[in-house]
GROMACS .gro file of C-alpha atoms in nm:
model
  399
    1MET     CA    1  -3.012  -3.813  -3.647
    2ALA     CA    2  -3.268  -3.538  -3.581
    3TRP     CA    3  -3.270  -3.602  -3.206
    4LYS     CA    4  -2.886  -3.573  -3.197
    5ILE     CA    5  -2.904  -3.233  -3.368
    6ARG     CA    6  -3.173  -3.118  -3.126
    7LEU     CA    7  -2.961  -3.241  -2.833
    8ARG     CA    8  -2.658  -3.045  -2.957
    9LEU     CA    9  -2.870  -2.734  -3.009
   10HIS     CA   10  -3.010  -2.765  -2.657
   11SER     CA   11  -2.659  -2.806  -2.518
   12LEU     CA   12  -2.536  -2.500  -2.710
   13VAL     CA   13  -2.834  -2.292  -2.599
   14GLY     CA   14  -2.780  -2.403  -2.240
   15PHE     CA   15  -2.412  -2.305  -2.252
   16LEU     CA   16  -2.488  -1.963  -2.400
   17CYS     CA   17  -2.760  -1.896  -2.142
   18THR     CA   18  -2.526  -1.989  -1.859
   19ALA     CA   19  -2.253  -1.760  -1.997
   20LEU     CA   20  -2.502  -1.473  -2.030
   21VAL     CA   21  -2.623  -1.522  -1.671
   22ILE     CA   22  -2.265  -1.518  -1.539
   23CYS     CA   23  -2.178  -1.204  -1.735
   24ALA     CA   24  -2.500  -1.034  -1.626
   25PHE     CA   25  -2.426  -1.120  -1.262
   26TYR     CA   26  -2.079  -0.962  -1.277
   27TYR     CA   27  -2.210  -0.663  -1.467
   28LEU     CA   28  -2.491  -0.590  -1.221
   29SER     CA   29  -2.286  -0.662  -0.908
   30GLY     CA   30  -1.967  -0.487  -1.018
   31ASP     CA   31  -1.853  -0.173  -1.188
   32GLY     CA   32  -2.017  -0.234  -1.522
   33ARG     CA   33  -1.732  -0.426  -1.683
   34ALA     CA   34  -1.763  -0.789  -1.781
   35PRO     CA   35  -1.540  -1.040  -1.594
   36PHE     CA   36  -1.200  -1.133  -1.722
   37LEU     CA   37  -1.238  -1.470  -1.895
   38GLU     CA   38  -0.886  -1.517  -2.024
   39ASP     CA   39  -0.642  -1.749  -1.851
   40LYS     CA   40  -0.343  -1.647  -1.639
   41THR     CA   41  -0.100  -1.648  -1.931
   42THR     CA   42  -0.324  -1.422  -2.139
   43ARG     CA   43  -0.368  -1.184  -1.846
   44ARG     CA   44   0.006  -1.175  -1.782
   45ASN     CA   45   0.067  -1.090  -2.146
   46SER     CA   46  -0.193  -0.811  -2.133
   47PHE     CA   47  -0.028  -0.666  -1.819
   48SER     CA   48   0.311  -0.673  -1.990
   49ARG     CA   49   0.166  -0.429  -2.243
   50CYS     CA   50  -0.005  -0.211  -1.983
   51ASN     CA   51   0.133   0.030  -1.727
   52LEU     CA   52  -0.099  -0.007  -1.428
   53PHE     CA   53   0.045   0.309  -1.273
   54THR     CA   54  -0.054   0.559  -1.545
   55GLY     CA   55  -0.416   0.654  -1.591
   56LYS     CA   56  -0.685   0.868  -1.432
   57TRP     CA   57  -0.929   0.866  -1.143
   58VAL     CA   58  -1.292   0.807  -1.242
   59TYR     CA   59  -1.578   0.900  -1.010
   60ASP     CA   60  -1.797   0.595  -0.959
   61ASN     CA   61  -2.098   0.628  -0.727
   62GLU     CA   62  -2.327   0.403  -0.930
   63SER     CA   63  -2.147   0.073  -0.889
   64SER     CA   64  -2.218  -0.149  -0.590
   65SER     CA   65  -1.846  -0.232  -0.583
   66TYR     CA   66  -1.725   0.112  -0.473
   67PRO     CA   67  -1.611   0.162  -0.212
   68LEU     CA   68  -1.474  -0.191  -0.186
   69TYR     CA   69  -1.577  -0.210   0.184
   70LYS     CA   70  -1.745   0.009   0.446
   71GLU     CA   71  -1.535   0.184   0.707
   72GLY     CA   72  -1.768   0.090   0.992
   73GLN     CA   73  -1.781  -0.275   0.886
   74CYS     CA   74  -1.403  -0.327   0.904
   75SER     CA   75  -1.346  -0.455   1.256
   76PHE     CA   76  -0.972  -0.391   1.232
   77MET     CA   77  -0.998  -0.025   1.129
   78VAL     CA   78  -0.777   0.207   1.334
   79ASP     CA   79  -0.867   0.561   1.436
   80ASP     CA   80  -0.580   0.714   1.238
   81PHE     CA   81  -0.758   0.638   0.908
   82ALA     CA   82  -1.128   0.633   1.011
   83CYS     CA   83  -1.224   0.970   0.864
   84GLU     CA   84  -1.600   0.912   0.855
   85LYS     CA   85  -1.601   0.805   1.222
   86PHE     CA   86  -1.429   1.129   1.319
   87GLY     CA   87  -1.673   1.359   1.145
   88ARG     CA   88  -1.589   1.382   0.775
   89LYS     CA   89  -1.921   1.445   0.599
   90ASP     CA   90  -1.802   1.458   0.238
   91LEU     CA   91  -1.758   1.091   0.146
   92ASN     CA   92  -1.692   1.136  -0.226
   93TYR     CA   93  -1.328   1.041  -0.164
   94GLN     CA   94  -1.451   0.680  -0.126
   95HIS     CA   95  -1.598   0.663  -0.477
   96TRP     CA   96  -1.300   0.738  -0.701
   97ARG     CA   97  -1.182   0.439  -0.904
   98TRP     CA   98  -0.836   0.416  -1.063
   99GLN     CA   99  -0.852   0.354  -1.438
  100PRO     CA  100  -0.522   0.266  -1.611
  101ASN     CA  101  -0.490   0.405  -1.963
  102ASP     CA  102  -0.458   0.081  -2.160
  103CYS     CA  103  -0.630  -0.186  -1.948
  104ASP     CA  104  -0.855  -0.242  -1.648
  105LEU     CA  105  -0.746  -0.335  -1.299
  106PRO     CA  106  -0.874  -0.684  -1.223
  107ARG     CA  107  -1.165  -0.702  -0.982
  108PHE     CA  108  -1.041  -0.759  -0.625
  109ASN     CA  109  -1.161  -1.105  -0.521
  110ALA     CA  110  -1.093  -1.162  -0.151
  111THR     CA  111  -1.167  -1.534  -0.162
  112ALA     CA  112  -0.938  -1.589  -0.460
  113LEU     CA  113  -0.655  -1.402  -0.289
  114LEU     CA  114  -0.703  -1.597   0.034
  115GLN     CA  115  -0.680  -1.917  -0.169
  116LYS     CA  116  -0.357  -1.783  -0.321
  117LEU     CA  117  -0.229  -1.709   0.030
  118ARG     CA  118  -0.324  -2.049   0.171
  119GLY     CA  119  -0.042  -2.171   0.393
  120LYS     CA  120   0.157  -1.852   0.329
  121ARG     CA  121   0.276  -1.545   0.515
  122LEU     CA  122   0.244  -1.195   0.366
  123VAL     CA  123   0.433  -0.923   0.555
  124PHE     CA  124   0.420  -0.545   0.510
  125VAL     CA  125   0.745  -0.397   0.647
  126GLY     CA  126   0.790  -0.025   0.696
  127ASP     CA  127   0.633   0.287   0.841
  128SER     CA  128   0.280   0.413   0.913
  129LEU     CA  129   0.205   0.449   0.542
  130ASN     CA  130   0.278   0.081   0.497
  131LYS     CA  131   0.052   0.024   0.799
  132ASN     CA  132  -0.209   0.230   0.611
  133GLN     CA  133  -0.178  -0.019   0.324
  134TRP     CA  134  -0.184  -0.318   0.560
  135ILE     CA  135  -0.507  -0.201   0.726
  136SER     CA  136  -0.656  -0.155   0.379
  137MET     CA  137  -0.561  -0.512   0.286
  138VAL     CA  138  -0.711  -0.654   0.605
  139CYS     CA  139  -1.033  -0.459   0.544
  140LEU     CA  140  -1.048  -0.588   0.186
  141LEU     CA  141  -1.011  -0.949   0.304
  142GLU     CA  142  -1.192  -0.979   0.633
  143SER     CA  143  -1.552  -0.967   0.505
  144SER     CA  144  -1.487  -1.302   0.337
  145ILE     CA  145  -1.385  -1.466   0.666
  146PRO     CA  146  -1.631  -1.558   0.946
  147SER     CA  147  -1.557  -1.384   1.278
  148SER     CA  148  -1.468  -1.711   1.449
  149LEU     CA  149  -1.206  -1.791   1.185
  150LYS     CA  150  -0.990  -1.478   1.207
  151SER     CA  151  -0.784  -1.297   1.468
  152ASN     CA  152  -0.563  -0.994   1.511
  153THR     CA  153  -0.271  -0.995   1.755
  154TRP     CA  154  -0.010  -0.732   1.837
  155LYS     CA  155   0.330  -0.838   1.973
  156GLY     CA  156   0.586  -0.560   1.988
  157SER     CA  157   0.658  -0.431   1.639
  158LEU     CA  158   0.458  -0.712   1.477
  159ILE     CA  159   0.082  -0.709   1.416
  160THR     CA  160  -0.061  -1.032   1.278
  161PHE     CA  161  -0.394  -1.088   1.104
  162GLU     CA  162  -0.464  -1.459   1.073
  163ALA     CA  163  -0.721  -1.637   0.855
  164PHE     CA  164  -0.745  -1.978   1.025
  165GLU     CA  165  -0.936  -2.158   0.750
  166TYR     CA  166  -0.660  -2.076   0.502
  167ASN     CA  167  -0.367  -2.106   0.744
  168ALA     CA  168  -0.269  -1.763   0.610
  169THR     CA  169  -0.125  -1.462   0.791
  170ILE     CA  170  -0.106  -1.100   0.676
  171ASP     CA  171   0.137  -0.913   0.902
  172PHE     CA  172   0.259  -0.561   0.953
  173TYR     CA  173   0.607  -0.506   1.097
  174TRP     CA  174   0.702  -0.158   1.218
  175GLU     CA  175   1.046  -0.071   1.079
  176PRO     CA  176   1.024   0.287   0.946
  177LEU     CA  177   1.388   0.320   0.841
  178LEU     CA  178   1.440  -0.047   0.743
  179VAL     CA  179   1.764  -0.044   0.943
  180GLU     CA  180   1.787  -0.030   1.323
  181SER     CA  181   1.717   0.307   1.488
  182ASN     CA  182   1.590   0.475   1.803
  183CYS     CA  183   1.251   0.506   1.626
  184ASP     CA  184   1.182   0.133   1.633
  185ASP     CA  185   0.931   0.135   1.918
  186PRO     CA  186   0.589   0.101   1.748
  187VAL     CA  187   0.430   0.337   2.004
  188ASN     CA  188   0.701   0.571   2.133
  189HIS     CA  189   0.892   0.664   1.821
  190HIS     CA  190   0.847   1.040   1.798
  191VAL     CA  191   1.202   1.145   1.883
  192LEU     CA  192   1.362   1.477   1.794
  193ASP     CA  193   1.706   1.337   1.713
  194ARG     CA  194   1.684   1.026   1.496
  195ILE     CA  195   1.973   0.789   1.554
  196VAL     CA  196   2.035   0.521   1.293
  197ARG     CA  197   2.259   0.214   1.291
  198ILE     CA  198   2.305   0.231   0.917
  199GLU     CA  199   2.464  -0.113   0.879
  200ALA     CA  200   2.235  -0.304   1.121
  201ILE     CA  201   1.919  -0.481   1.004
  202GLU     CA  202   1.936  -0.836   1.143
  203LYS     CA  203   1.748  -0.755   1.468
  204HIS     CA  204   1.437  -0.681   1.264
  205ALA     CA  205   1.490  -0.891   0.954
  206ARG     CA  206   1.495  -1.219   1.143
  207LYS     CA  207   1.127  -1.154   1.228
  208TRP     CA  208   1.026  -1.177   0.863
  209THR     CA  209   1.287  -1.408   0.710
  210ASP     CA  210   1.030  -1.685   0.659
  211ALA     CA  211   0.777  -1.468   0.473
  212ASP     CA  212   0.647  -1.584   0.136
  213ILE     CA  213   0.562  -1.229   0.026
  214LEU     CA  214   0.733  -0.912   0.152
  215VAL     CA  215   0.608  -0.557   0.081
  216PHE     CA  216   0.853  -0.286   0.188
  217ASP     CA  217   0.836   0.091   0.206
  218SER     CA  218   1.064   0.356   0.354
  219PHE     CA  219   1.074   0.720   0.242
  220MET     CA  220   0.909   0.969   0.476
  221TRP     CA  221   1.134   0.910   0.775
  222TRP     CA  222   1.445   0.991   0.572
  223LEU     CA  223   1.341   1.348   0.494
  224GLN     CA  224   1.498   1.504   0.805
  225PRO     CA  225   1.766   1.764   0.718
  226GLU     CA  226   2.007   1.584   0.952
  227MET     CA  227   2.021   1.245   1.121
  228THR     CA  228   2.272   1.088   1.358
  229PHE     CA  229   2.454   0.773   1.251
  230LEU     CA  230   2.576   0.530   1.514
  231TRP     CA  231   2.860   0.284   1.460
  232GLY     CA  232   2.834   0.045   1.753
  233SER     CA  233   2.532  -0.058   1.962
  234PHE     CA  234   2.281   0.146   2.159
  235GLU     CA  235   2.382  -0.046   2.472
  236SER     CA  236   2.756   0.021   2.435
  237SER     CA  237   2.937   0.327   2.569
  238ASN     CA  238   3.198   0.296   2.294
  239GLY     CA  239   2.972   0.380   2.002
  240ILE     CA  240   3.072   0.644   1.748
  241TYR     CA  241   2.804   0.905   1.672
  242LYS     CA  242   2.811   1.141   1.376
  243LYS     CA  243   2.553   1.386   1.242
  244ILE     CA  244   2.492   1.338   0.870
  245GLY     CA  245   2.321   1.563   0.618
  246MET     CA  246   2.336   1.430   0.261
  247GLN     CA  247   1.980   1.297   0.249
  248LEU     CA  248   2.020   1.094  -0.068
  249ARG     CA  249   2.352   0.945   0.039
  250ARG     CA  250   2.229   0.820   0.376
  251TYR     CA  251   1.915   0.674   0.214
  252GLU     CA  252   2.136   0.498  -0.040
  253MET     CA  253   2.346   0.352   0.243
  254ALA     CA  254   2.037   0.215   0.421
  255LEU     CA  255   1.907   0.055   0.103
  256ARG     CA  256   2.247  -0.104   0.045
  257THR     CA  257   2.225  -0.268   0.389
  258TRP     CA  258   1.872  -0.383   0.306
  259SER     CA  259   1.979  -0.509  -0.039
  260ASP     CA  260   2.278  -0.702   0.096
  261TRP     CA  261   2.058  -0.875   0.353
  262LEU     CA  262   1.800  -0.972   0.089
  263GLU     CA  263   2.065  -1.109  -0.144
  264ILE     CA  264   2.203  -1.339   0.123
  265HIS     CA  265   1.891  -1.449   0.310
  266ILE     CA  266   1.595  -1.452   0.070
  267ASN     CA  267   1.483  -1.781  -0.083
  268ARG     CA  268   1.462  -1.683  -0.449
  269THR     CA  269   1.242  -1.976  -0.546
  270LYS     CA  270   0.986  -1.903  -0.272
  271THR     CA  271   0.969  -1.537  -0.172
  272LYS     CA  272   0.806  -1.259  -0.376
  273LEU     CA  273   0.943  -0.911  -0.307
  274PHE     CA  274   0.773  -0.573  -0.353
  275PHE     CA  275   0.881  -0.216  -0.277
  276THR     CA  276   0.614   0.056  -0.261
  277SER     CA  277   0.728   0.392  -0.393
  278LEU     CA  278   0.699   0.726  -0.216
  279SER     CA  279   0.351   0.815  -0.090
  280PRO     CA  280   0.306   1.189  -0.159
  281TYR     CA  281   0.170   1.439   0.091
  282HIS     CA  282  -0.033   1.752   0.011
  283LYS     CA  283   0.085   2.034   0.237
  284ILE     CA  284   0.155   2.300  -0.026
  285GLY     CA  285  -0.162   2.431  -0.193
  286GLU     CA  286   0.032   2.638  -0.443
  287ASP     CA  287   0.132   2.309  -0.609
  288TRP     CA  288  -0.220   2.268  -0.747
  289GLY     CA  289  -0.300   2.636  -0.792
  290SER     CA  290  -0.454   2.707  -0.452
  291SER     CA  291  -0.375   3.002  -0.229
  292ALA     CA  292  -0.069   3.029  -0.008
  293GLY     CA  293  -0.110   2.847   0.322
  294GLN     CA  294  -0.368   2.605   0.186
  295ASN     CA  295  -0.314   2.232   0.222
  296CYS     CA  296  -0.534   1.922   0.205
  297TYR     CA  297  -0.784   2.066   0.454
  298ASN     CA  298  -1.132   2.100   0.294
  299GLU     CA  299  -1.014   1.951  -0.035
  300THR     CA  300  -1.291   1.734  -0.180
  301GLU     CA  301  -1.181   1.653  -0.536
  302PRO     CA  302  -0.869   1.503  -0.696
  303ILE     CA  303  -0.627   1.698  -0.911
  304LEU     CA  304  -0.741   1.627  -1.266
  305GLU     CA  305  -0.440   1.773  -1.450
  306GLU     CA  306  -0.285   1.481  -1.638
  307GLY     CA  307   0.080   1.433  -1.549
  308TYR     CA  308   0.059   1.644  -1.231
  309TRP     CA  309   0.366   1.613  -1.009
  310GLY     CA  310   0.366   1.783  -0.668
  311SER     CA  311   0.671   1.924  -0.496
  312SER     CA  312   0.648   1.663  -0.217
  313SER     CA  313   0.717   1.380  -0.462
  314ASP     CA  314   1.094   1.371  -0.430
  315ARG     CA  315   1.227   1.233  -0.759
  316GLY     CA  316   1.580   1.209  -0.619
  317MET     CA  317   1.470   0.978  -0.337
  318MET     CA  318   1.270   0.768  -0.581
  319GLN     CA  319   1.566   0.737  -0.816
  320VAL     CA  320   1.782   0.608  -0.529
  321ALA     CA  321   1.522   0.339  -0.451
  322GLU     CA  322   1.486   0.248  -0.818
  323ALA     CA  323   1.863   0.219  -0.855
  324ALA     CA  324   1.880  -0.017  -0.555
  325ILE     CA  325   1.606  -0.234  -0.707
  326HIS     CA  326   1.778  -0.243  -1.048
  327GLU     CA  327   2.105  -0.341  -0.880
  328LEU     CA  328   1.930  -0.626  -0.697
  329GLU     CA  329   1.787  -0.744  -1.028
  330ARG     CA  330   2.134  -0.737  -1.180
  331ARG     CA  331   2.242  -0.959  -0.890
  332GLY     CA  332   1.962  -1.203  -0.967
  333LEU     CA  333   1.696  -1.094  -0.716
  334LYS     CA  334   1.364  -0.963  -0.852
  335VAL     CA  335   1.187  -0.686  -0.658
  336GLN     CA  336   0.863  -0.554  -0.810
  337TYR     CA  337   0.847  -0.175  -0.774
  338LEU     CA  338   0.492  -0.058  -0.698
  339ASN     CA  339   0.517   0.293  -0.840
  340ILE     CA  340   0.209   0.445  -0.676
  341THR     CA  341   0.350   0.798  -0.640
  342GLN     CA  342   0.187   0.985  -0.926
  343LEU     CA  343  -0.151   0.813  -0.909
  344SER     CA  344  -0.162   0.905  -0.538
  345ASP     CA  345  -0.035   1.257  -0.605
  346TYR     CA  346  -0.362   1.337  -0.782
  347ARG     CA  347  -0.557   1.264  -0.463
  348LYS     CA  348  -0.527   1.578  -0.251
  349ASP     CA  349  -0.881   1.498  -0.130
  350GLY     CA  350  -0.794   1.158   0.016
  351HIS     CA  351  -0.614   1.251   0.341
  352PRO     CA  352  -0.761   1.243   0.695
  353SER     CA  353  -0.699   1.616   0.736
  354ILE     CA  354  -0.855   1.693   1.078
  355TYR     CA  355  -1.085   1.389   1.068
  356ARG     CA  356  -0.892   1.138   1.276
  357ARG     CA  357  -0.813   1.064   1.637
  358HIS     CA  358  -0.565   1.314   1.777
  359TRP     CA  359  -0.344   1.152   2.035
  360VAL     CA  360  -0.253   1.499   2.162
  361PRO     CA  361  -0.563   1.726   2.169
  362PRO     CA  362  -0.536   2.032   1.940
  363THR     CA  363  -0.462   2.360   2.114
  364LYS     CA  364  -0.697   2.658   2.100
  365GLY     CA  365  -0.470   2.816   1.843
  366GLN     CA  366  -0.484   2.506   1.624
  367LEU     CA  367  -0.860   2.479   1.656
  368SER     CA  368  -0.890   2.836   1.528
  369ASN     CA  369  -0.679   2.738   1.224
  370PRO     CA  370  -0.762   2.376   1.127
  371ARG     CA  371  -0.505   2.374   0.846
  372SER     CA  372  -0.231   2.391   1.108
  373TYR     CA  373  -0.302   2.041   1.238
  374ALA     CA  374  -0.441   1.870   0.928
  375ASP     CA  375  -0.289   1.529   0.849
  376CYS     CA  376  -0.199   1.555   0.481
  377VAL     CA  377   0.032   1.252   0.487
  378HIS     CA  378  -0.178   0.946   0.566
  379TRP     CA  379  -0.491   0.832   0.381
  380CYS     CA  380  -0.856   0.785   0.473
  381LEU     CA  381  -0.994   0.432   0.441
  382PRO     CA  382  -1.166   0.324   0.227
  383GLY     CA  383  -0.951   0.523  -0.013
  384VAL     CA  384  -0.626   0.549  -0.202
  385PRO     CA  385  -0.437   0.255  -0.039
  386ASP     CA  386  -0.713   0.022  -0.161
  387VAL     CA  387  -0.588   0.092  -0.514
  388TRP     CA  388  -0.232   0.015  -0.408
  389ASN     CA  389  -0.363  -0.321  -0.293
  390GLN     CA  390  -0.562  -0.376  -0.611
  391ILE     CA  391  -0.236  -0.338  -0.802
  392LEU     CA  392  -0.055  -0.566  -0.557
  393TYR     CA  393  -0.340  -0.815  -0.605
  394ALA     CA  394  -0.289  -0.805  -0.983
  395TYR     CA  395   0.079  -0.895  -0.944
  396LEU     CA  396   0.012  -1.168  -0.688
  397MET     CA  397  -0.263  -1.332  -0.890
  398TYR     CA  398  -0.133  -1.303  -1.248
  399TYR     CA  399   0.247  -1.302  -1.225
   0.00000   0.00000   0.00000
């Protein structure tokens, strides 16, 4: 009897020691928080009580987990977002961690996500901000994949990152207006007069019909005061062209075309759908109490005012997108809205500013006034889009 008791005690002590070692490993290798031990159902229930999109940015330069990867170690980094490479010395923007008010974001585990994506296709569809998020996702994943077992190919509007071992692809598809337009060339799309076929989407959509996970965005390209609508084809001489103001109305029309296509073509038992909300820019320094003419140039800290809302975050545009998503849900099609606008709005420090490749060299006049050519739209990597992907990861893994 005594030896059975001793055996049970030894087993209990062994279990407790193992648990302590695991917790200590996560604590020392992560951001100081113990690992999540609850099952998927428990985590889903905790998320249902937590808004991942409200919280604050916490500076974290002590944890080995932040940033989540190194700019120079991401072999798929592009020069548009490589701020350190192009001379940015202040790297504090890499060390801010998003902390929701009522819960913690789960630790990003690249291997676990790749297992989740085994045999699947994840596609980001949209503009250069969605490309910003796609590059972030590839950087987050690629360190877990040997060089010989991954590839990156570009074919027209489609860029494909493939993880061979998992038979998984993570794609980006350039479609800035969601519907067909004269801006659809992934390289030569800077046109003065944007022409949109507001009811045409099939040319693009057939390229991502088979996706298991789709992440859409489309806001920035709709902000022109006027756009030209085309009824007919670009190849036909019989097309009808009409200039349209009414920003919200034309955006609503495009999302209706997008919604109708999804309702008809998406496999509801297979495909997960996401729509990323407006990514704010920081061109107006007066918004955060700076002097007139100031923008994101030389900004090195986030806005810490709780509830801050900049003038670039167009609530009307967001409400149109939210209404389209609610209508799809009413029609039986679930689209998860990734409402990253306000959490990103705090980060006036996170943009490339002048620290990026300039495809057209700045003029002498611009060089004398760096604010005049600062990029206050896109985001440095590592940086803010990594948090967008941490939130996406939470939904993919626990919902």
